[in-house]
Amino acid sequence: MTLTAFSPPPPGTDFDDLRQEVRTFLAEELADFPPEKRAKSWNGFSRDFSRKLAQRGWVGMTFPKEYGGHARNALERYVVSEELLAAGAPVISHWIADRQSGPLILAKGTDDQKRRIVPRIAAGELCFCIGMSEPDSGSDLAATRTMATEVEGGFRINGTKVWTTYAHVADYMILFCRTGKSDDRHGGMSQFLVDLKATDNIQITPIIDLSGEHHFNQVVFDDTFLPSDALLGEKGEGWSQVMSELAFERSGPERFLSSFALIEELIRLLRDDATEAQQAEIGRLSAHLMVLRQMSRSVAGMLNEGENPSLQAAIVKDLGALFEKDIPRLARSLVSRPAVPGGSDSYAAVLAYTELAVPSFSLRGGTREILRGIIARGLGLR
Amino acid sequence: MESMIHDMAERLFRDHVTHRMREDAASGQCPEALWTQIEEAGLTMALVPEDAGGFGVPPAEALGLLRIAGAHGLPLPLAETLIANAVLATANMALPGGRLTIAEGEALRLEQRGKRVHASGHLTLVPFARWASLIVTIAVLDGTDHVLSLPVKVLNVAPAQDLAGMPRDDIKLDHTLAETDAVPLPRPMGGMRQLGALIRSLAAAGAMETILEMSIQYANDRVQFGRPIGKFQAIQHNLATMAGETAASRTAAEMAAGSYDTPAFALTVAAAKARAGEAAEKVGALAHQIHGAIGYTQEHALHHFTKRIWGWRDDFGTELDWTRELGRAALSSPHDTFWHFITDSAAKGAPA
Ligand SMILES: Cc1cc2nc3c(=O)[nH]c(=O)nc-3n(C[C@H](O)[C@H](O)[C@H](O)COP(=O)(O)OP(=O)(O)OC[C@H]3O[C@@H](n4cnc5c(N)ncnc54)[C@H](O)[C@@H]3O)c2cc1C
């Protein structure tokens, strides 16, 4: 069965030297970065950190050199990504651009778009956000209502995007919207590159998440004018462009390492005298992690070969979310220590943060139910 | 992966392994004719180095045969013979041909008696011992792994079976072995428990793929409420869950097979066997749920596969044995962080 076969990552792709370099860098940069901040995982924001990382050549690693990238392969990028996540480094400022927006612009953008934007992504200067979800269009992305109407010299945009992570600080949004009324549910969609800092008539309002943090937003377009060269890719091809982004979005190590700070805290507590039952649970966790990592690296290998492993990516994300969501339960079953938000005991603080974060893990990037539907279709059902 | 030996095995098993053959085997009848064909095709020698008579295919490819055998519910000790031959060849011992099997030798007591070795102890759950000419095991004498080759005809074999009705025999050992039947292993290969866990992980991955395929087929064919049950989202999501578990098991088993004969093997095989055992429970349960009552009969083929994956959980260490082992390694590792353990020891072997 091809769907259940994850070809092993190519041999010789451990890149130990690179891994050591990244570890040394992180040990210095994050020397005073406390566990409760590390617990934010890839939701932590620091432009400064992203820029420093870029100076080391670790942003836009897979981009071509002519666009400021480093022409390295997806498995080298993988090593850097997982080391950043395992350390709980604050990466969101460049993460989305590095993971999907940059590759999208490189694949579909005009030469001018590539030259203007991609080198600045690789320099760690640009933060991107994703404008897909709307109040009435979540899982059902094809129900998107936001409309771009062609006018002299460009487009006028009207509509509302929601849950847009870091829109309030981002430089650009990749906007997914309608450019035509089509009988085909998937037709008439397009993507735009929206310069959030230089465009008028965009209103960004904070939405506070249940943990009290402001990271996502509502973004209202009110007759917003975008010049013609904001169109990204072909007009009307937005749907297939979005679908090809998803393999990048869904298969990476951020789909199973979001609770990693809690795992490290837990193991620190158990290290010295674990019972056999505790050992067994840590062993089970280790087995799952080893296997997820292998599957995720396998998908990186396929992406490197230019394949589109979107079904395998859906499997990684579904299994990964089950794993990372389960960590607080596991911790509670092994250690009796109350969760205290912001508490001085780092285990208690990290547990509290993670308990409040996990509900989102099987929503963002495609809900569990939607992923399972995609997998089922890949199995030949429906 | 394109592989000539995989294609050959696939054809051979597809043409010859039948529901009837698996039934007969479960009631004690060894499918001799098929065994002859397997041996003539050379499959039992696939893991043996080329200079000792193998084909010189990479170990991961040779071991891939066992996933295919698992996918067909092959009721013969191909996996055991493959490993036994590889171990005998590594110790430069004679390869007798025919059906062989392996047993966990970790609990055996060996003592030197003159030039010969005396072995005592209890071998339990030895797969297919009744159908084999030799039991090959690895046990420790004076701190060195020794390969023992135990001729079944001189042993007292007490028959028992696994959940699928396949022989799992019991043997009390108190025997002085011929000089040529106890030989030090020139380099470590992992114990028989590890090698056994590897073959069961691979076979279970293959069997789960078959179970998944049968379940998809059934969901597309069986009509209730005027439509195929595969149209119901609850059924679709169960199949998606089965696909995830199956993919994880196959990846885990192939990761272990890929590290055969390397320092990473001890931990990857622990992960593979533990992961396969956990998946077997979920995949089996969901497959039966999807098949309804017909799947709960002797007549339907599903049980040949679900009983095998459940039974294999108990061969060569249960999930609990292997997760404890892995957990102990993680919690006592010299690394500063758990992450370093995962990327370094678990992926590449413990530091020397
Ligand atoms: C932390 C976080 C960050 C996010 N960041 C972004 C972002 O930056 N940009 C962006 O565009 N979006 C973002 N999202 C939105 C995310 O993509 C959506 O939440 C997701 O697609 C689901 O949409 P919804 O929330 O409207 O839920 P709905 O689609 O309304 O779903 C509600 C429930 O119904 C289920 N459901 C829906 N349809 C089906 C079906 N056909 N079959 C079975 N069950 C179904 C869902 O699985 C879910 O359980 C973010 C979400 C979160 C939680």
XYZ file of N, CA, C and O and ligand atoms in Angstrom, chain A residues 43 96 129-135 137-140 161-166 215-216 360 362-370, chain B residues 233 237, ligand 1:
185
model
N 5.087 29.139 18.782
C 4.254 30.325 18.889
C 4.993 31.510 19.504
O 4.444 32.597 19.615
N 6.398 30.818 9.331
C 5.410 30.586 8.277
C 5.992 30.953 6.910
O 5.817 30.241 5.921
N 1.717 36.042 7.524
C 0.569 35.362 8.116
C -0.294 34.764 6.998
O -0.134 35.099 5.825
N -1.188 33.867 7.411
C -1.991 33.110 6.448
C -3.450 33.551 6.546
O -4.088 33.372 7.588
N -3.967 34.109 5.475
C -5.358 34.562 5.483
C -6.265 33.590 4.755
O -6.645 33.830 3.607
N -6.594 32.518 5.417
C -7.503 31.545 4.805
C -8.852 31.558 5.519
O -9.886 31.795 4.912
N -8.868 31.282 6.837
C -10.141 31.092 7.540
C -10.963 32.371 7.594
O -10.424 33.481 7.657
N -12.279 32.170 7.606
C -13.236 33.279 7.716
C -14.307 32.868 8.723
O -14.423 31.700 9.066
N -15.116 33.845 9.141
C -16.162 33.501 10.109
C -17.062 32.344 9.623
O -17.437 31.486 10.411
N -16.215 30.247 7.056
C -15.434 29.295 6.263
C -14.216 28.859 7.059
O -13.203 29.551 7.115
N -14.361 27.731 7.735
C -13.246 27.191 8.516
C -12.719 25.968 7.807
O -11.931 26.068 6.862
N -13.235 24.817 8.222
C -12.841 23.593 7.527
C -13.242 23.643 6.061
O -12.538 23.130 5.196
N -14.369 24.259 5.817
C -14.879 24.329 4.446
C -14.283 25.548 3.752
O -14.945 26.563 3.553
N -11.257 38.041 7.313
C -10.481 36.849 7.672
C -10.388 36.776 9.186
O -10.443 37.795 9.884
N -10.229 35.557 9.687
C -10.230 35.417 11.142
C -9.229 34.341 11.570
O -8.820 33.521 10.736
N -8.871 34.388 12.832
C -7.883 33.470 13.440
C -6.505 33.650 12.817
O -5.699 32.737 12.819
N -6.243 34.841 12.292
C -5.004 35.039 11.536
C -3.851 35.242 12.519
O -3.711 36.300 13.136
N -3.042 34.225 12.637
C -1.954 34.215 13.611
C -0.940 35.300 13.281
O -0.432 35.362 12.165
N -0.660 36.129 14.273
C 0.325 37.207 14.184
C 0.084 38.211 13.063
O 1.013 38.902 12.638
N -2.500 36.219 20.062
C -1.677 35.896 18.898
C -2.500 35.879 17.628
O -2.028 36.164 16.570
N -3.810 35.573 17.771
C -4.570 35.639 16.531
C -5.517 36.823 16.471
O -5.712 37.523 17.461
N -5.844 23.427 20.814
C -5.677 23.989 19.472
C -4.909 23.064 18.533
O -4.948 23.243 17.323
N -5.260 20.067 17.477
C -5.981 19.277 16.465
C -7.015 20.137 15.733
O -7.946 19.624 15.122
N -6.832 21.468 15.823
C -7.670 22.395 15.048
C -6.837 23.104 13.986
O -7.142 23.071 12.807
N -5.763 23.781 14.456
C -4.942 24.592 13.537
C -4.323 23.687 12.456
O -3.967 22.545 12.728
N -4.251 24.258 11.257
C -3.634 23.506 10.160
C -4.512 22.391 9.611
O -4.032 21.529 8.883
N -5.800 22.403 9.950
C -6.712 21.338 9.497
C -7.127 20.485 10.679
O -6.278 19.958 11.377
N -8.433 20.386 10.930
C -8.874 19.652 12.121
C -8.674 18.153 11.937
O -8.525 17.657 10.822
N -8.703 17.460 13.056
C -8.540 16.010 13.031
C -9.562 15.367 12.093
O -9.239 14.500 11.287
N -10.813 15.842 12.185
C -11.870 15.227 11.374
C -11.606 15.433 9.889
O -11.836 14.539 9.071
N -11.138 16.629 9.557
C -10.854 16.923 8.146
C -9.677 16.083 7.653
O -9.706 15.511 6.562
N -19.240 8.467 7.677
C -18.009 9.107 8.142
C -17.363 8.360 9.318
O -16.137 8.294 9.414
N -13.493 7.358 9.280
C -12.502 7.807 10.253
C -11.814 6.626 10.931
O -10.621 6.685 11.243
C -4.318 28.388 17.294
C -4.920 28.547 15.957
C -4.260 29.282 14.983
C -4.847 29.454 13.732
N -4.184 30.221 12.812
C -4.756 30.437 11.603
C -4.142 31.288 10.668
O -3.078 31.842 10.919
N -4.767 31.507 9.489
C -5.949 30.912 9.174
O -6.431 31.102 8.074
N -6.561 30.095 10.062
C -6.002 29.858 11.272
N -6.639 29.048 12.181
C -7.958 28.535 11.864
C -7.996 27.044 11.563
O -7.489 26.782 10.301
C -9.462 26.629 11.712
O -9.748 26.686 13.073
C -9.767 25.260 11.188
O -9.615 25.201 9.799
C -11.192 24.842 11.566
O -12.135 25.808 11.241
P -13.201 26.329 12.331
O -12.450 26.716 13.526
O -14.044 27.329 11.651
O -14.044 25.072 12.705
P -15.224 24.387 11.864
O -14.767 24.146 10.487
O -16.473 25.127 12.050
O -15.310 23.010 12.601
C -15.915 22.823 13.893
C -15.923 21.331 14.172
O -16.668 20.666 13.155
C -15.897 19.672 12.552
N -16.228 19.560 11.144
C -16.291 20.537 10.215
N -16.564 20.022 9.012
C -16.669 18.691 9.174
C -16.923 17.600 8.304
N -17.076 17.747 6.993
N -16.969 16.377 8.849
C -16.776 16.177 10.179
N -16.531 17.147 11.031
C -16.475 18.392 10.534
C -14.464 20.133 12.735
O -13.553 19.056 12.636
C -14.527 20.710 14.124
O -14.422 19.675 15.057
C -6.090 28.866 13.441
C -6.735 28.125 14.420
C -6.186 27.973 15.670
C -6.920 27.180 16.689
